[in-house]
CSV table of C-alpha atoms in Angstrom, one decimal:
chain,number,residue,atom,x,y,z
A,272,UNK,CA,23.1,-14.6,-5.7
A,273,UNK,CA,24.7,-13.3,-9.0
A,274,UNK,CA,22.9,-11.2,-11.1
A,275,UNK,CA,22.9,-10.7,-14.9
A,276,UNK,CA,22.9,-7.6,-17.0
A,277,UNK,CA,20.0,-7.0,-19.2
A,278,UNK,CA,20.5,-4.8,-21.8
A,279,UNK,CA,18.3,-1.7,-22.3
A,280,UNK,CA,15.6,-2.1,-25.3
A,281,UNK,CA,12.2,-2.7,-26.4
A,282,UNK,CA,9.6,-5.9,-26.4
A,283,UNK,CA,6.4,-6.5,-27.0
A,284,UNK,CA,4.9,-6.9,-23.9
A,285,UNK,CA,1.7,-8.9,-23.4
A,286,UNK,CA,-0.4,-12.0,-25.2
A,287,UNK,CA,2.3,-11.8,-28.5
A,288,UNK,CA,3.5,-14.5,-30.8
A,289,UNK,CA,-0.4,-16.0,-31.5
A,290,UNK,CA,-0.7,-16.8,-27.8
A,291,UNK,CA,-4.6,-18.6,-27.9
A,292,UNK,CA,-5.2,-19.3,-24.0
A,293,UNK,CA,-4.5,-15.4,-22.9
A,294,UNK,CA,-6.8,-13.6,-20.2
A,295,UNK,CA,-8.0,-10.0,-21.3
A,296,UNK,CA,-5.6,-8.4,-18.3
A,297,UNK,CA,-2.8,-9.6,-20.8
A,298,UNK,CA,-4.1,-7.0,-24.0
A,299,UNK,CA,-3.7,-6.0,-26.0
A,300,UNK,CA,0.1,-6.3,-27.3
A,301,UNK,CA,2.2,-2.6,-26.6
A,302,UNK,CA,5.6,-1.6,-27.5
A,303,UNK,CA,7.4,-1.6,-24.0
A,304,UNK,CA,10.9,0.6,-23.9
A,305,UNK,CA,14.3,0.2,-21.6
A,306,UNK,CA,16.0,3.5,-21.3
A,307,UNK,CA,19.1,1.7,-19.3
A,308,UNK,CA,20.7,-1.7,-18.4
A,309,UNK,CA,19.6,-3.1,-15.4
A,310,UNK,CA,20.9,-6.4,-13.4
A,311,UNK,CA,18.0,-9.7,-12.3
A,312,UNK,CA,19.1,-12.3,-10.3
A,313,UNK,CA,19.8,-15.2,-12.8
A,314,UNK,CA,17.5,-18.0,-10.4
A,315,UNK,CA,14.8,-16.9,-7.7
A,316,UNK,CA,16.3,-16.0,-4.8
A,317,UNK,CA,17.0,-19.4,-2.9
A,318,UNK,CA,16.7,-20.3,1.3
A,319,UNK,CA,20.5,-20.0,1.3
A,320,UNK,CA,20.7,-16.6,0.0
A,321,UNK,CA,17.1,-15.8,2.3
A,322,UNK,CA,19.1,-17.1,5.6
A,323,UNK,CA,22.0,-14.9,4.8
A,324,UNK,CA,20.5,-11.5,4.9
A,325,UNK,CA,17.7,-12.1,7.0
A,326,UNK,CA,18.7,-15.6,9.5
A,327,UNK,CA,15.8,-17.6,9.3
A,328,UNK,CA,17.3,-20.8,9.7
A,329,UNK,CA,16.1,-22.2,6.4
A,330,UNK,CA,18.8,-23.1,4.3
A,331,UNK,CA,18.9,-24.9,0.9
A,332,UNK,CA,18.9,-24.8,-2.4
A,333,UNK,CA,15.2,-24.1,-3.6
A,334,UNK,CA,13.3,-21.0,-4.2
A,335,UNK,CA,12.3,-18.7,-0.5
A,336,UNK,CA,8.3,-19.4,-0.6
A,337,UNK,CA,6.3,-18.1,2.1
A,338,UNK,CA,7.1,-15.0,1.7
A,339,UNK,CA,4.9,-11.8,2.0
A,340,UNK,CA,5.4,-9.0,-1.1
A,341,UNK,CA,6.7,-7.1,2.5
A,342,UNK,CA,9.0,-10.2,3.3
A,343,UNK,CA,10.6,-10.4,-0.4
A,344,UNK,CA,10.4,-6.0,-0.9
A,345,UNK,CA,12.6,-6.0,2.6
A,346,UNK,CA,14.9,-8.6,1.3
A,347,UNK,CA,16.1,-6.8,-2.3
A,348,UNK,CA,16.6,-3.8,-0.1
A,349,UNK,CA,18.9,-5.1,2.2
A,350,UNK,CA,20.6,-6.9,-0.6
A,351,UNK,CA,21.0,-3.5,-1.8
A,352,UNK,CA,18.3,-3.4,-4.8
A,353,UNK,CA,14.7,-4.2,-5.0
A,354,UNK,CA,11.9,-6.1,-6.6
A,355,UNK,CA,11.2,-5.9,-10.2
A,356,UNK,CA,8.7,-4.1,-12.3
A,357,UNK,CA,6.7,-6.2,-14.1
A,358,UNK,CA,7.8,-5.1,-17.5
A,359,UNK,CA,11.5,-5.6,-16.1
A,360,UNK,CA,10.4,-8.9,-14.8
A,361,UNK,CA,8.5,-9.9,-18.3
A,362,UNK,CA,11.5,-8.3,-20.2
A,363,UNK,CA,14.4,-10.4,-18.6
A,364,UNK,CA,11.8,-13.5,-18.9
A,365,UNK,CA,11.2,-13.1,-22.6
A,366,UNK,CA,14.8,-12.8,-23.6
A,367,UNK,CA,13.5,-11.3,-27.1
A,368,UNK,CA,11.2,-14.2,-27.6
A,369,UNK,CA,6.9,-13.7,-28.5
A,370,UNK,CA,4.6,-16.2,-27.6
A,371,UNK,CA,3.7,-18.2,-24.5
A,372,UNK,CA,7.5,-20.0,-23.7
A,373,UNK,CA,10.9,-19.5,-24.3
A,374,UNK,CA,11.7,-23.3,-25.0
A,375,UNK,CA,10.4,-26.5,-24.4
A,376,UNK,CA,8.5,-26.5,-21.7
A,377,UNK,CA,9.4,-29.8,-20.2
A,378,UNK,CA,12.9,-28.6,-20.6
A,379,UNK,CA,12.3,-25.2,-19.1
A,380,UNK,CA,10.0,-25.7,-16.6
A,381,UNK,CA,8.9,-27.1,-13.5
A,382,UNK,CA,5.4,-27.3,-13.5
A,383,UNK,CA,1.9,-29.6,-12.2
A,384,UNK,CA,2.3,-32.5,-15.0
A,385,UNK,CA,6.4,-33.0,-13.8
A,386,UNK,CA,7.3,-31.7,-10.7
A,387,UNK,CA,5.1,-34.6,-8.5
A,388,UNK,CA,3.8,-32.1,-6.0
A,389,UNK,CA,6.8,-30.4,-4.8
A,390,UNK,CA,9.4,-27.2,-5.5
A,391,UNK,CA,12.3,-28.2,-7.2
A,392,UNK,CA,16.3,-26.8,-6.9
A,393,UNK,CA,16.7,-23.5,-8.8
A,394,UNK,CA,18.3,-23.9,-12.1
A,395,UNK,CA,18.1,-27.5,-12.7
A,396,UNK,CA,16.5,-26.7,-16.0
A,397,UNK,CA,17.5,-24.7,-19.2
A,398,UNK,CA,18.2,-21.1,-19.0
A,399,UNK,CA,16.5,-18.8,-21.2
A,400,UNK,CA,18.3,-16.6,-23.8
A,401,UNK,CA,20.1,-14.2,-21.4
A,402,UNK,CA,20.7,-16.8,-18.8
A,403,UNK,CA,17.8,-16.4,-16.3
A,404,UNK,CA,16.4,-19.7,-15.1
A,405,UNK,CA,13.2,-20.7,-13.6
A,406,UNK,CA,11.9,-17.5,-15.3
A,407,UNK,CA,8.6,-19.8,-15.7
A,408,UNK,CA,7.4,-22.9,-13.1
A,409,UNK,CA,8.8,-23.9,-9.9
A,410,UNK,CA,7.3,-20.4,-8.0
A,411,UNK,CA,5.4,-17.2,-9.2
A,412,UNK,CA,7.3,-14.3,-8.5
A,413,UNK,CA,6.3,-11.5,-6.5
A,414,UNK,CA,6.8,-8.4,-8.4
A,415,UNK,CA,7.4,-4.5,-7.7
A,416,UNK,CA,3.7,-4.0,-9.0
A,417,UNK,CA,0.2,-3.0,-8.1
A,418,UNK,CA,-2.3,-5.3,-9.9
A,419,UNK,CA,-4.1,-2.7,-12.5
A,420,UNK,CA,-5.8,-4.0,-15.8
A,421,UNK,CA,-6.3,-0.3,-16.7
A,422,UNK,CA,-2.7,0.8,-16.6
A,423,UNK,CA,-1.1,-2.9,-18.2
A,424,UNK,CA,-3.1,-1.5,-21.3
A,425,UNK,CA,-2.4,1.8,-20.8
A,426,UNK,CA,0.9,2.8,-18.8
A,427,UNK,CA,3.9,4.6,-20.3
A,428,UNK,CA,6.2,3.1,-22.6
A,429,UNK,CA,9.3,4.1,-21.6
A,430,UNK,CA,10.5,2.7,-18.6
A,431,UNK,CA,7.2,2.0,-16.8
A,432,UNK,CA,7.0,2.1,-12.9
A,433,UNK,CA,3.7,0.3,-12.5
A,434,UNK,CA,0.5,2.0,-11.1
A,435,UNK,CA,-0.1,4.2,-7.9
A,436,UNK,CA,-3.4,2.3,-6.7
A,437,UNK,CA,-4.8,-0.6,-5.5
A,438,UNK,CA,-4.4,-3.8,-3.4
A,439,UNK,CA,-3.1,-6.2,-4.7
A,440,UNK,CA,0.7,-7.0,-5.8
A,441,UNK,CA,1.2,-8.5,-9.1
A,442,UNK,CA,2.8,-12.3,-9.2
A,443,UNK,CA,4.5,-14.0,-12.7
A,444,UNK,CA,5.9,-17.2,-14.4
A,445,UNK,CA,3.9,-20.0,-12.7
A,446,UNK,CA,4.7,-22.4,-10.3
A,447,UNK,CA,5.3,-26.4,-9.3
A,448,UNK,CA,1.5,-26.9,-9.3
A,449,UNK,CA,0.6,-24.4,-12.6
A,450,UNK,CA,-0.7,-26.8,-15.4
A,451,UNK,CA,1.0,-27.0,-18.5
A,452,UNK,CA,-1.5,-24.7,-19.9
A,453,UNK,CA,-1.6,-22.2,-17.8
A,454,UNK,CA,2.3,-21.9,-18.0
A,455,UNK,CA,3.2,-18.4,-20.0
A,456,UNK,CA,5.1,-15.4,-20.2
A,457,UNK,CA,2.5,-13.5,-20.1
A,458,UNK,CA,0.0,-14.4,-17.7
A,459,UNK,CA,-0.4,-12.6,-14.3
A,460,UNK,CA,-2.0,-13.3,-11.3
A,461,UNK,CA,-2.4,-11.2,-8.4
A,462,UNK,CA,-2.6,-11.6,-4.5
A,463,UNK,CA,-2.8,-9.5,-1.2
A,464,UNK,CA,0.7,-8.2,-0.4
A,465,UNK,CA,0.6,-10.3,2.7
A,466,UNK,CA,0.0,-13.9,1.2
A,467,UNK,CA,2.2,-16.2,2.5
A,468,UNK,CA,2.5,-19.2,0.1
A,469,UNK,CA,4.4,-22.7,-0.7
A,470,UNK,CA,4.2,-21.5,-4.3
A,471,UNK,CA,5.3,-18.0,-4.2
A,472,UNK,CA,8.8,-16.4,-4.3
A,473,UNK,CA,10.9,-13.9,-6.3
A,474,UNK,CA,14.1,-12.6,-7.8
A,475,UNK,CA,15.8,-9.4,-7.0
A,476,UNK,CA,16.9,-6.5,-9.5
A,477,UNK,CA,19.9,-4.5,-9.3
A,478,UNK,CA,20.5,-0.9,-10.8
């Protein structure tokens, strides 16, 4: 996998940029702050990379799906880092961009309307300001995160670690099967930590 350097800074994290189709665990707008650099893995981590640390026998060049929060947590940590927050995650995604995209989306994207049913290659569509691809479509990303509406509104500003309680982990970006309209840098969906999914995957952060 390589990884790519995001620089430490602020966003506005949340339904920004006159966003219209935003769920209330997405507001309102707040000032998010980086206190350091950090390193994502530019694509979701891929079978190839999966079968490497952990010899499953799956090998190719799409996103690791079916995997439990447990399953993808246990991979960044023998890969010697760990899942992101999701203010890292939405961070790296935005690439200093408000609103719901960070480009076309037919140009960004895999997603329901032009993936015909099926997860696609990782980066085999545009990159996003600071180089991440597949940042949004081809498979929701597990994150480091408890689900909490409460503390999305409410948590720290600097450097957030995401809540203590509850149980559910937090997914983001949308998948092969999202609609178009449901497609966003800001939405977030959350499932028990041991759903297994065709639709689910991650990316790894480094320190």
């Amino acid at each position: 996998m390589t990884y790519l350097r995001i620089p430490a800074g602020a966003f506005q994290m949340g339904c920004s940029g006159g966003e219209t189709r935003c769920k209330p665990d997405t507001r309102p707008v707040r000032e998010v702050r980086f206190s350091g650099d950090f390193f994502i893995s530019r694509t979701e981590v891929t079978l190839d990379a999966y079968d490497r640390v952990l010899k499953t026998g799956l090998v190719g060049p799409q996103p690791a799906t079916n995997v439990s929060w447990s399953d993808a947590k246990q991979y960044c940590e023998l890969a010697g880092g760990r899942l992101p927050t999701e203010a890292e995650w939405e961070y790296a995604a935005r690439a200093g961009v408000e609103g719901r995209l960070y480009g076309s989306i037919g140009e960004i994207a895999w997603f329901k309307e032009n993936s015909g049913g099926s997860i696609k290659p990782v980066a085999s569509k545009e990159a996003n300001a600071l180089g991440l691809h597949d940042a949004l479509g081809n498979a929701w990303e597990w994150t480091a995160d408890i689900y909490s509406a409460p503390y999305y509104r409410n948590g720290p500003a600097l450097d957030p670690p995401g809540p203590e309680r509850g149980s559910e982990r937090v997914v983001r970006g949308g998948s092969f099967s999202t609609p178009d309209a449901y497609v966003s840098l800001s939405a977030r969906f959350a499932f028990p930590p041991s759903t297994r999914d065709a639709t689910i995957g991650f990316r790894c952060v480094m320190p």
